[in-house]
Amino acid sequence: MIDYDETTSFLGEWGRYQFLIFFLLSASIIPNGFNGMSVMFLAGIPEHRCHIPAGANLSEAWRNVSIPPGLDSQCRRYRLETLSNYSALGLLPGRDVDVSAIEKEPCLDGWDYSKALYLSTIVTEWDIVCENDWKGPLTTSLFFVGVLLGSFVSGQLSDSFGRKKILFVTMAIQTGFSIVQVFSTSWEMFAILFLIVGMGQISNYVAAFILGNEILGKSARIIFSTMGTCIFFAIGYMMLPLFAYFIRDWRTLLLALTIPGLFCIPLWWIIPESPQWLICKGRIEEAEKIIRKAAKINRVPAPAVIFKTSELEDLTERQKKRYTLLDLVKTFNIRVITVLTILIWLITSIGYFGISLNTPNLHGDPYLNCFLLAAIEVPSNIFAWVLLRYIPRRYSMCGSLLLGGVVLLFIQLVPLDLQILSTVLVMVGKFGVTAAFSMVYVYTAELYPTVIRNTGVGIGSVSSRVGSVISPYFVYLGAYDRLLPYILMGSLTVANGILVLFFPETLGKPLPETIEQTQNIKGLCCRRKMRRDKNNILMNTKL
């Protein structure tokens, strides 16, 4: 069997070629940071109240009391016909008429929106408030449904058609449909396009992540997965509130956030296909050509024969075989790894998005709050990189999840008047869970063999998106009990940290190429059954 890392070790860990691939693939992630949270500003809900037409026959005194106090002011007003009659009779509110007893009616003439935070959003353009306020969260949900669908199909498409092709096709989908979104004429059109953008957004992220992991060497692989993809995503995330602060119109903002995606087009002629994927498909000459070009860029001599004939004999049959989702449950060992992967991605996502969605409790400016939530991801990802470099994967993820989970449990003990302490704990919780989220990509990619690696990461990403859809309901439980969301998310995150310990350790191990090379899980398991599954695979291979 081929040990790709050993075979290509003559390239070195860090050379001009690795730096080029590292930077270009990482930079391609920046637009994802824009799209991931852009709905926060595109669908921002400003202060609003019922509109009172200028032509309404009301005196100044009656006009001043035409809107009920409190939350009713957003969706109700006092019946204008009644107010007009009282005004015509010369009666005064409060003195002659008990205003609170007057019948109320919906905002029949629309709403007046405050322009203190936003000049326009999809909410103000299509009046997504009051009886239509369900469209707001549904818009976000549809984006995540698109992300879910993209996660489901991107892995298999990338394993079948190549990392590079799927990367650029999905980048084109994300950028192209975002541009079309700018010209949306209705909420329905915007929402459907947003779903498609979500499909492209996650698909190119997963494809870029896998491509970098398969091109770069061991040490560069870890840095790319944390310092590269995650930090460049956070950079895009941090730039979002900066764009939104200076561009308060949603159409102009969306266009400004979409344009950077066009700069990725020239990368098609620079970023290569994954040599490991080409090898698995039996396209050895193409893989060698890429590796020789890399050696030339790094100014190191390449051996006359990179892949020996004896190592490639089994590839003739392997290239004919197509791998599917069923291969994720082919053996007992890979089944257990897949089940654990689904649970860990799901629960980590619930914790991450649960904290993010609960950030309106961070009192203050929404642009600053958004920036702080994005900025904390930078030191968190650096922390994750340090842990991945020196500490075993299992203990790194376990520690980060326990940190986030315990902090979530502690938040419930903070008095309501200590807002600063609550904010600090929220940021620490986000720090821990984000670090775990960063590491789970690396860990999953190292657990699965090349033939189903993208499918494995894709199925993990699918479960993550399911978690992102579920997480708002954890937050909504706060309407019944303020402590319940923190108890549930904290408990699940702590339990998640314990589950990670059942994974095999991958630190310093070569990436598995085939299913039989996958490492065994830890803990009490049916090792005899795993050995039998492995022997069956080997026998079938010989046959």
PDB file of C-alpha atoms in Angstrom, residues 10 20 43 108 121 155-156 183 225 265 315 320 361 376 446 501:
ATOM      1  CA  PHE A  10      11.124  14.816  -0.449  1.00  0.00           C
ATOM      2  CA  LEU A  20       1.081  29.050  -1.866  1.00  0.00           C
ATOM      3  CA  ALA A  43     -32.668  40.657   8.028  1.00  0.00           C
ATOM      4  CA  LEU A 108     -53.458  48.902   8.354  1.00  0.00           C
ATOM      5  CA  THR A 121     -33.284  45.465   5.464  1.00  0.00           C
ATOM      6  CA  GLY A 155     -18.853  14.784   0.252  1.00  0.00           C
ATOM      7  CA  GLN A 156     -20.044  12.221  -2.274  1.00  0.00           C
ATOM      8  CA  PHE A 183     -32.219  41.879  -7.350  1.00  0.00           C
ATOM      9  CA  SER A 225      -7.162  23.164   9.400  1.00  0.00           C
ATOM     10  CA  ILE A 265     -11.852  32.854 -10.285  1.00  0.00           C
ATOM     11  CA  LEU A 315      -5.072   0.463  -7.769  1.00  0.00           C
ATOM     12  CA  LYS A 320     -13.145   0.732 -10.691  1.00  0.00           C
ATOM     13  CA  ASN A 361     -28.181  39.105  25.768  1.00  0.00           C
ATOM     14  CA  ILE A 376     -12.843  35.511  19.983  1.00  0.00           C
ATOM     15  CA  GLU A 446      -7.615  11.917  10.007  1.00  0.00           C
ATOM     16  CA  LEU A 501     -12.378   9.723  24.438  1.00  0.00           C
TER      17      LEU A 501
END
